[in-house]
PDB file of C-alpha atoms and ligand atoms in Angstrom:
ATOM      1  CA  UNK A   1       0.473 -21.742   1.205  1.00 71.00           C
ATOM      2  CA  UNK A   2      -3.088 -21.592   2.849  1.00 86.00           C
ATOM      3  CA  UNK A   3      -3.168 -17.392   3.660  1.00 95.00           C
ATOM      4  CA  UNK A   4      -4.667 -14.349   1.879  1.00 97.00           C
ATOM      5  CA  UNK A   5      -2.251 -11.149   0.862  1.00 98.00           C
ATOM      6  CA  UNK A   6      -4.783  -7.921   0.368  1.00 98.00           C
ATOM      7  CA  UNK A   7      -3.051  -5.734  -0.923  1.00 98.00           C
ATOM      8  CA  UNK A   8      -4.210  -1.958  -0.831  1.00 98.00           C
ATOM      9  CA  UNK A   9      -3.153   0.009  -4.321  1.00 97.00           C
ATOM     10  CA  UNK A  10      -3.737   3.268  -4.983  1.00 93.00           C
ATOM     11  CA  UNK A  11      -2.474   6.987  -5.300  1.00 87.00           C
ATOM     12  CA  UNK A  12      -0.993   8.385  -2.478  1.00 81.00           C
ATOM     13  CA  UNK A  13      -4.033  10.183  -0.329  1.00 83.00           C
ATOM     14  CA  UNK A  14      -6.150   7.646  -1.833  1.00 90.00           C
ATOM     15  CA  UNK A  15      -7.269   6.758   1.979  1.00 92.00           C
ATOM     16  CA  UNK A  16      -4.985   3.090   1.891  1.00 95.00           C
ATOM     17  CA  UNK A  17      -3.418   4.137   5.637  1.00 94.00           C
ATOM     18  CA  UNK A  18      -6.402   5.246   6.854  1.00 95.00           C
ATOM     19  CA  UNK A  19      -8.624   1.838   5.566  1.00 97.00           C
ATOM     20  CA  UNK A  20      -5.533   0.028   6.796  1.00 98.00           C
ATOM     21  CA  UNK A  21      -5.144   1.827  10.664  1.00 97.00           C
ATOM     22  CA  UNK A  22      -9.347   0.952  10.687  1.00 97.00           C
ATOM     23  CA  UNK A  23      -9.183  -2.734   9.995  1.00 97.00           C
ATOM     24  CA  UNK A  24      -5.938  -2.849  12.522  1.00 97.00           C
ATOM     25  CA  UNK A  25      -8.123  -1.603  15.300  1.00 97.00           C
ATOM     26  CA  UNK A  26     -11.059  -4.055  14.518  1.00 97.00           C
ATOM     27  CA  UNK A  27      -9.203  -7.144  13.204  1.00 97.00           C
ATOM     28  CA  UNK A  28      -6.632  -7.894  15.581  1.00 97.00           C
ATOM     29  CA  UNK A  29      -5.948 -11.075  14.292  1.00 96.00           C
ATOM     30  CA  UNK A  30      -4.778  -9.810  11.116  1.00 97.00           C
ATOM     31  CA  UNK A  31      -0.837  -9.683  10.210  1.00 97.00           C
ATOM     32  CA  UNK A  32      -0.095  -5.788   9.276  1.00 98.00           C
ATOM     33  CA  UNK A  33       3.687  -5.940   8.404  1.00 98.00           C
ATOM     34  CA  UNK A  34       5.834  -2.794   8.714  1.00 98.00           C
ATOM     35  CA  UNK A  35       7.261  -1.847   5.044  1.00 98.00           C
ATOM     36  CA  UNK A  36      10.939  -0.400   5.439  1.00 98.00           C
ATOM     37  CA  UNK A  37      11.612   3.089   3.556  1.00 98.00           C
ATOM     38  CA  UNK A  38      14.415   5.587   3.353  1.00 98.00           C
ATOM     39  CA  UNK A  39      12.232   9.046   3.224  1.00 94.00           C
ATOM     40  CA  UNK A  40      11.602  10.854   6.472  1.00 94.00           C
ATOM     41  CA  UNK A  41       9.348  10.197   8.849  1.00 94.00           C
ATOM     42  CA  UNK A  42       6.235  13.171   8.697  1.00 89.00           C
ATOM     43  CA  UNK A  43       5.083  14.784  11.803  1.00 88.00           C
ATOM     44  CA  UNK A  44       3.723  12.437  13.819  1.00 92.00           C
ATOM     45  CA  UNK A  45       4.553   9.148  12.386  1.00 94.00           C
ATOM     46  CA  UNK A  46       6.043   6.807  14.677  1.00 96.00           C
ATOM     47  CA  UNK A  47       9.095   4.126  13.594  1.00 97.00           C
ATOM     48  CA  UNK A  48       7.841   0.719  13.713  1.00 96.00           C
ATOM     49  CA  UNK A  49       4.149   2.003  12.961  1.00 96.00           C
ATOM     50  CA  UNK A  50       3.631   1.681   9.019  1.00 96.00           C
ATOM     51  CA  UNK A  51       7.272   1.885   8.023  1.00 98.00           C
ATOM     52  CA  UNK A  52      10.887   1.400   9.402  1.00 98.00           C
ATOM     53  CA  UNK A  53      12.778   4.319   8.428  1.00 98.00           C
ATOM     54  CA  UNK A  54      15.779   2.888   7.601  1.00 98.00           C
ATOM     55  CA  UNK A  55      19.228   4.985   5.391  1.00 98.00           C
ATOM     56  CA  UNK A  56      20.300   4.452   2.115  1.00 97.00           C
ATOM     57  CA  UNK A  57      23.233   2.357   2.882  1.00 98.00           C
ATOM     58  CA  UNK A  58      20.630  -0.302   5.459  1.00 98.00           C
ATOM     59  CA  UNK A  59      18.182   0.353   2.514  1.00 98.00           C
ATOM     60  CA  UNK A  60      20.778  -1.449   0.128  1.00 98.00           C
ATOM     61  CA  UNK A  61      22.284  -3.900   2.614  1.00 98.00           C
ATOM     62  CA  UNK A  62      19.102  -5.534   2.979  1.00 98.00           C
ATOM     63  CA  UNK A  63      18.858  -5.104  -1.219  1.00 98.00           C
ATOM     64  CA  UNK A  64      21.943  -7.304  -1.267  1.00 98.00           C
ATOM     65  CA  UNK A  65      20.672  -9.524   1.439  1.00 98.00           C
ATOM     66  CA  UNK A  66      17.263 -10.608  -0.621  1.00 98.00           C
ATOM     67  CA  UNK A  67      15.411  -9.615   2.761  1.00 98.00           C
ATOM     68  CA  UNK A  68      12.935  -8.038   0.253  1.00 98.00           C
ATOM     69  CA  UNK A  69       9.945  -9.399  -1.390  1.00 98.00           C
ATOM     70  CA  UNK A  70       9.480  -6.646  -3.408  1.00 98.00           C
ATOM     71  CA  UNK A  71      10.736  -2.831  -3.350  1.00 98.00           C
ATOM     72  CA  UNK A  72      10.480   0.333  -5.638  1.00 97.00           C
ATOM     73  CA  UNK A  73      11.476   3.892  -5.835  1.00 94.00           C
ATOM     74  CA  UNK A  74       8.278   6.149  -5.302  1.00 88.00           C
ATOM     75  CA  UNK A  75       8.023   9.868  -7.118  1.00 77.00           C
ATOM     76  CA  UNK A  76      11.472   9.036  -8.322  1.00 77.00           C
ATOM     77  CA  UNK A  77      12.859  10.077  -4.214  1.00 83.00           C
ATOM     78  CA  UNK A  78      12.744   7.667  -2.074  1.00 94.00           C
ATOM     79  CA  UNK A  79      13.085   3.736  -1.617  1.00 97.00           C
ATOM     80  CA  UNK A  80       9.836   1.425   0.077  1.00 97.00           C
ATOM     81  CA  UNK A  81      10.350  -2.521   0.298  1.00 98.00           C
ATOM     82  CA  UNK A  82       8.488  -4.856   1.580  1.00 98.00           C
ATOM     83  CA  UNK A  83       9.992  -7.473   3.907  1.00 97.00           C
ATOM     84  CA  UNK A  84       9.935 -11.256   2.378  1.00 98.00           C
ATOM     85  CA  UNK A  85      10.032 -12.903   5.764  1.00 97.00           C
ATOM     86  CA  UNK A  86       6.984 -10.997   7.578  1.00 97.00           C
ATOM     87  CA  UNK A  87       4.724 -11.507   4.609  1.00 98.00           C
ATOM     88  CA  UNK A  88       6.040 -15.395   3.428  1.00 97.00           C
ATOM     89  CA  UNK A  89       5.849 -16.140   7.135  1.00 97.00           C
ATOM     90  CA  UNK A  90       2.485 -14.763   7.703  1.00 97.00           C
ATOM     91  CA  UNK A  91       0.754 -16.158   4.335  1.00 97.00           C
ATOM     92  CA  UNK A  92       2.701 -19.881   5.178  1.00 96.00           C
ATOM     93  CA  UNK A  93       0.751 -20.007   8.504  1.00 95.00           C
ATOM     94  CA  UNK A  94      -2.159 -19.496   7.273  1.00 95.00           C
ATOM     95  CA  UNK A  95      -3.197 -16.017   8.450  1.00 96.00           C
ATOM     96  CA  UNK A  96      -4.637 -12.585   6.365  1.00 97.00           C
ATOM     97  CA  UNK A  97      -2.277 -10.279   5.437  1.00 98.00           C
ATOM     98  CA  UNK A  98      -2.984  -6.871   5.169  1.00 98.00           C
ATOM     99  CA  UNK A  99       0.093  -4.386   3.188  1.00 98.00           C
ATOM    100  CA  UNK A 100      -0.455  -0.710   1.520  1.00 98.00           C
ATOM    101  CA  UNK A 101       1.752  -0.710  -1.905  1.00 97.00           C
ATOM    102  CA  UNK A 102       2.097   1.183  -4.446  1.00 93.00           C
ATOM    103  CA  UNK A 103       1.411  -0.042  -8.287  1.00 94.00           C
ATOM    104  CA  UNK A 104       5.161  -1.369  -8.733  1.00 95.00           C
ATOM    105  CA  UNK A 105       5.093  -3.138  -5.528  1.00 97.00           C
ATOM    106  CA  UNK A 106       1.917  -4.883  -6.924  1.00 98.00           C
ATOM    107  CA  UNK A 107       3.323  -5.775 -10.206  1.00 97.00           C
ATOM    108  CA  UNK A 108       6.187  -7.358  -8.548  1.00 98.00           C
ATOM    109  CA  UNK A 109       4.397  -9.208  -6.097  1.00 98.00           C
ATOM    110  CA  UNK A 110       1.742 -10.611  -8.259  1.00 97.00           C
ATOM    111  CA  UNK A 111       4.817 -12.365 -10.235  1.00 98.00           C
ATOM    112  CA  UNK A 112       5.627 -13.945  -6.812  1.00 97.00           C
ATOM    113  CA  UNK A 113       2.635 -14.720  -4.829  1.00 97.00           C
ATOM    114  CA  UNK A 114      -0.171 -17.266  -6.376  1.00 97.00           C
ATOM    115  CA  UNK A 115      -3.142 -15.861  -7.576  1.00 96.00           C
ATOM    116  CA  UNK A 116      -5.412 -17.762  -4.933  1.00 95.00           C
ATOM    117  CA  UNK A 117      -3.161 -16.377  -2.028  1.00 97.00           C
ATOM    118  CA  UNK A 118      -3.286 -12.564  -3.608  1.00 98.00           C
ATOM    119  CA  UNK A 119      -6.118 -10.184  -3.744  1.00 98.00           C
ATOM    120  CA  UNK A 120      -5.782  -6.300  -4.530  1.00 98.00           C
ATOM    121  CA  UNK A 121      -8.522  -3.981  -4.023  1.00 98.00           C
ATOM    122  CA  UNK A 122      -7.453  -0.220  -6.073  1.00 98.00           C
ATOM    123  CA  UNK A 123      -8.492   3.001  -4.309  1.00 96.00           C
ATOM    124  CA  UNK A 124      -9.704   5.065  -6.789  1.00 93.00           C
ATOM    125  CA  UNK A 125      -9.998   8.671  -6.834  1.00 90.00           C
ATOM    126  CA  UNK A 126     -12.140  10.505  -9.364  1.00 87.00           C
ATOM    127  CA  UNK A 127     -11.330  13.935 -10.777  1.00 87.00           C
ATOM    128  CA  UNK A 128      -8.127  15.636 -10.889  1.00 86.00           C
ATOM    129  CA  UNK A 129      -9.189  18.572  -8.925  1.00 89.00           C
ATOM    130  CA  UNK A 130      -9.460  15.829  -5.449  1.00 90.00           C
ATOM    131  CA  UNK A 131      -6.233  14.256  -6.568  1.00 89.00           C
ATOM    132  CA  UNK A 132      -4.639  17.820  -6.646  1.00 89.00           C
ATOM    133  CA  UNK A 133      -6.096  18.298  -3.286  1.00 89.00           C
ATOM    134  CA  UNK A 134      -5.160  14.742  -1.698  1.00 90.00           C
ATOM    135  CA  UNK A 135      -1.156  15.034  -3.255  1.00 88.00           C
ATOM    136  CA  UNK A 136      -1.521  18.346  -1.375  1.00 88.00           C
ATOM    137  CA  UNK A 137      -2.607  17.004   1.693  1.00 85.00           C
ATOM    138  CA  UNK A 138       0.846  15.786   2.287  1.00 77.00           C
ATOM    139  CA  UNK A 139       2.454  19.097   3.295  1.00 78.00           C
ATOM    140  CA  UNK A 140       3.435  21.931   1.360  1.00 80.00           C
ATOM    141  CA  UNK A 141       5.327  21.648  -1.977  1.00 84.00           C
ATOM    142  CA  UNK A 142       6.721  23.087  -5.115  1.00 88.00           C
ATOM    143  CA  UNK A 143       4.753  23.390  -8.351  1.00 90.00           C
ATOM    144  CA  UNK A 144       7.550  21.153 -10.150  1.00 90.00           C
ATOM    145  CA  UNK A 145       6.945  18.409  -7.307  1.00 86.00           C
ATOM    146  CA  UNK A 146       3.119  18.998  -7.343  1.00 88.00           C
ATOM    147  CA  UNK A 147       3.079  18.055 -11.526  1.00 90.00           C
ATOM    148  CA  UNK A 148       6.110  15.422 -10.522  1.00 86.00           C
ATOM    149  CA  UNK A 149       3.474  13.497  -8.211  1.00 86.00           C
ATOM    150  CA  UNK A 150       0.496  14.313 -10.766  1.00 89.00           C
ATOM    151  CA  UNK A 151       1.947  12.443 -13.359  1.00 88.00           C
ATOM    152  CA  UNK A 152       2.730   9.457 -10.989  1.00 85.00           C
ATOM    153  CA  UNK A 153      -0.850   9.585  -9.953  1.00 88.00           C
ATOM    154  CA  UNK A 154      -2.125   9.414 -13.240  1.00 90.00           C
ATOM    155  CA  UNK A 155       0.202   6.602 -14.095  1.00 89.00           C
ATOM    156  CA  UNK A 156      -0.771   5.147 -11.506  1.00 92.00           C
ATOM    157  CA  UNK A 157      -4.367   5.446 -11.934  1.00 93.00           C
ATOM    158  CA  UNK A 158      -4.541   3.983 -15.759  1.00 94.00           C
ATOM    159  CA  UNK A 159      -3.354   0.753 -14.197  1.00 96.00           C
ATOM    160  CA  UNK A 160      -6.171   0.091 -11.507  1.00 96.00           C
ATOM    161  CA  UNK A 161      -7.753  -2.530 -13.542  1.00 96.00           C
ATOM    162  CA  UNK A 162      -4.964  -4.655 -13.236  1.00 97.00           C
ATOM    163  CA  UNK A 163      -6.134  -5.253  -9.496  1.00 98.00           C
ATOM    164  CA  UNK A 164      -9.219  -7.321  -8.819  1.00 98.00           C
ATOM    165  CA  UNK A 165     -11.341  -4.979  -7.527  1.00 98.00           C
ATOM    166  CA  UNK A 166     -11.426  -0.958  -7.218  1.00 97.00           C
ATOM    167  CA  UNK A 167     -13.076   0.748  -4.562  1.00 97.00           C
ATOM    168  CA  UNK A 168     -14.021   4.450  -5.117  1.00 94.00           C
ATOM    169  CA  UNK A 169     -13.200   7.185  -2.210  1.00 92.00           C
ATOM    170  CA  UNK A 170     -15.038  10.267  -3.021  1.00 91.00           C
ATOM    171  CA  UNK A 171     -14.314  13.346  -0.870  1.00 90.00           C
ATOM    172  CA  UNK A 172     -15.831  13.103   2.459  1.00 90.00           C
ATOM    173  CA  UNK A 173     -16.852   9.565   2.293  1.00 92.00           C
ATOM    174  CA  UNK A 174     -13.973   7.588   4.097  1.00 93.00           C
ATOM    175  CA  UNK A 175     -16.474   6.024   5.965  1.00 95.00           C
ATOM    176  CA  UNK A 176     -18.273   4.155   3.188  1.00 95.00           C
ATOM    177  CA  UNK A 177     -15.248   3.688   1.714  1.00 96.00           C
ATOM    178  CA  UNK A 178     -13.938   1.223   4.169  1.00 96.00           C
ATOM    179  CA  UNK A 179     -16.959  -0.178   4.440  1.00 97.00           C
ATOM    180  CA  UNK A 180     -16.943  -1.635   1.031  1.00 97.00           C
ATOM    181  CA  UNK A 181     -13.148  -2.468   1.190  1.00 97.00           C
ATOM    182  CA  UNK A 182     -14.173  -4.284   4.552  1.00 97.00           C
ATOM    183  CA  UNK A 183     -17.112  -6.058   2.843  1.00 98.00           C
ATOM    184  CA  UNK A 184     -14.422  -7.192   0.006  1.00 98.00           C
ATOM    185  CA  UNK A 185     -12.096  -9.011   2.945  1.00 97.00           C
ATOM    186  CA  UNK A 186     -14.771 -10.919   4.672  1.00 97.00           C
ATOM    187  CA  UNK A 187     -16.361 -12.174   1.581  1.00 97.00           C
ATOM    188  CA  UNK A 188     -12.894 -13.109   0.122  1.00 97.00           C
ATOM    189  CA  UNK A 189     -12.249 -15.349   3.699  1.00 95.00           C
ATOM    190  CA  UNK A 190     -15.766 -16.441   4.339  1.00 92.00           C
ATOM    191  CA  UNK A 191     -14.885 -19.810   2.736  1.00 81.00           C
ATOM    192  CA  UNK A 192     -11.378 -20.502   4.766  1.00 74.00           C
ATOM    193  CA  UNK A 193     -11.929 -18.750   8.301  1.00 67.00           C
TER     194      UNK A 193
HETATM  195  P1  LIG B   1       4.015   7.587   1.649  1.00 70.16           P
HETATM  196  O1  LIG B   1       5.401   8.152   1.554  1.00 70.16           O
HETATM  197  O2  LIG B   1       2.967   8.575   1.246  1.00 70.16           O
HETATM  198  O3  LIG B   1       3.762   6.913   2.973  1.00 70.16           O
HETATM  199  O4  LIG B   1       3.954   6.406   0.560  1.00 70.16           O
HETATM  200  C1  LIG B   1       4.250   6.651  -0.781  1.00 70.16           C
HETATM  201  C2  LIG B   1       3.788   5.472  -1.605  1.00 70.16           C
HETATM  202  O5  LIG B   1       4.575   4.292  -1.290  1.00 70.16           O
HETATM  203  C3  LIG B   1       2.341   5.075  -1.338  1.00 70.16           C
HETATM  204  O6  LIG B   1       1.740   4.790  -2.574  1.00 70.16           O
HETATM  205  C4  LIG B   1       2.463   3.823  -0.495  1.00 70.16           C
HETATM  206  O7  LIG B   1       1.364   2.962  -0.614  1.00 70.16           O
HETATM  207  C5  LIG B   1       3.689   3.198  -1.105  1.00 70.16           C
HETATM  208  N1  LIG B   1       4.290   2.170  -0.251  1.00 70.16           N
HETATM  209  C6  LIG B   1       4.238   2.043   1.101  1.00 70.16           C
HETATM  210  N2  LIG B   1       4.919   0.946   1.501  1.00 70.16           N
HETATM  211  C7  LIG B   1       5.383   0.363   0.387  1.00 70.16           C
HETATM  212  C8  LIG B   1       6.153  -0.820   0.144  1.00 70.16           C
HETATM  213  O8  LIG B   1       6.560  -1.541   1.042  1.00 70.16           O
HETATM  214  N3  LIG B   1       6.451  -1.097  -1.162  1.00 70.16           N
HETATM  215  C9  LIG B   1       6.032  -0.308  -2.195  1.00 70.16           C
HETATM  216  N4  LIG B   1       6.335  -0.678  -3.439  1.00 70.16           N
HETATM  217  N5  LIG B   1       5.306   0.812  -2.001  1.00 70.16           N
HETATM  218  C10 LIG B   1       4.994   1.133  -0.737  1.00 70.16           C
END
C-alpha cells in the first residue's frame, strides 16, 4: 500500500468539515470519500456531499455485507461508517486520502490500516464554555441532549493524544487553524509526491 489516510478527529464543531471543504477546493487531487450515515440531513447539506444518508435497514445491509471499514454509533443516535472500498481503493493506488471521523472510527481504523499509511491530526478545542458554544452551533436542543453531547465531547477530548498530532482551533481563528493542519499534510507527503 503506497497512500496516506489523514484522518481528521475531533469533537463535533471542532472545525474538521470546514478544514476538510478548504483542502477539497485547493487539492483537487486528493480522494475525499463520502461516509454513509442514518441521521438526517441539516439544512443545507446535500446527499453525496460529506455523507450518504442512507436508513436503518441499508445502514445494516451494508453491516452484513462488510462494505464497511469501520462504523460507530455517534451521541448514542445515529449510525456513520466509512466505506472499505473508497478508502482501500484510494490508499492501494497510491493517492492521499482525506476522511473526518470521530474517535471510534479512529480506534478502529488504526487496528486496520498500517501505521506508515495512517496519520491523524486531533482538533482540539480549549475551554468548555467554546465547546458549549460549538455543540450549540448545531441547531437548537434540549438541556438533557446538550450534557448528552458534553460528555461525548469530553470523552472524546481525553483521547486526543492517541492521534499523532493535535491542532488547536481557538474561537475565531479557523483560518490559522487550517493553516497548520495544511502545513501537517504537505510535510507528511513531501517525501512520496
Ligand atoms: P455530524 O453529524 O456532526 O456530521 O457528525 C457527528 C460525528 O460523526 C462527527 O464527529 C463526525 O466527524 C463523525 N463522523 C463523520 N463521518 C464518520 C464516519 O464515517 N465514521 C465515524 N466513525 N464517524 C464519522
Amino acid at each position: 500500500m503506497q497512500g496516506k489516510l489523514f484522518l481528521i478527529v475531533g469533537p463535533s464543531g471542532s472545525g474538521k468539515g470546514t478544514v476538510i471543504k478548504k483542502m477539497k477546493a485547493k487539492y483537487i487531487g486528493f480522494i475525499y470519500p463520502i461516509s454513509y450515515t442514518t441521521r438526517d440531513p441539516r439544512e443545507g447539506e446535500v446527499d453525496g456531499d460529506v455523507y450518504h444518508f442512507i436508513s436503518r435497514d441499508k445502514f445494516q445491509e451494508m453491516i452484513d455485507a462488510g462494505e464497511f471499514l469501520e462504523y460507530a454509533t455517534v451521541h448514542e443516535t445515529d449510525f456513520y461508517g466509512t466505506s472499505k472500498k473508497d478508502i482501500m481503493d484510494g490508499l492501494s493506488q497510491g493517492n492521499v486520502v482525506m476522511r473526518e471521523v470521530d474517535i471510534q472510527g479512529f480506534n478502529s481504523i488504526k487496528e486496520i490500516i498500517p501505521e506508515e499509511n495512517l496519520v491523524s491530526i486531533f482538533m482540539k478545542v480549549v475551554g468548555e464554555e467554546d465547546l458549549k458554544k460549538r455543540i450549540l452551533m448545531r441547531g437548537e436542543m434540549s438541556d438533557a441532549e446538550l450534557a448528552r453531547r458534553m460528555e461525548s465531547t469530553l470523552k472524546e477530548i481525553a483521547q486526543a493524544d492517541k492521534c499523532k498530532y493535535q491542532v488547536e482551533n481557538k474561537w475565531g481563528e479557523i483560518t490559522a487553524c487550517v493553516a497548520n493542519v495544511e502545513k501537517i499534510i504537505l510535510d507528511e507527503i513531501k517525501d512520496i509526491y
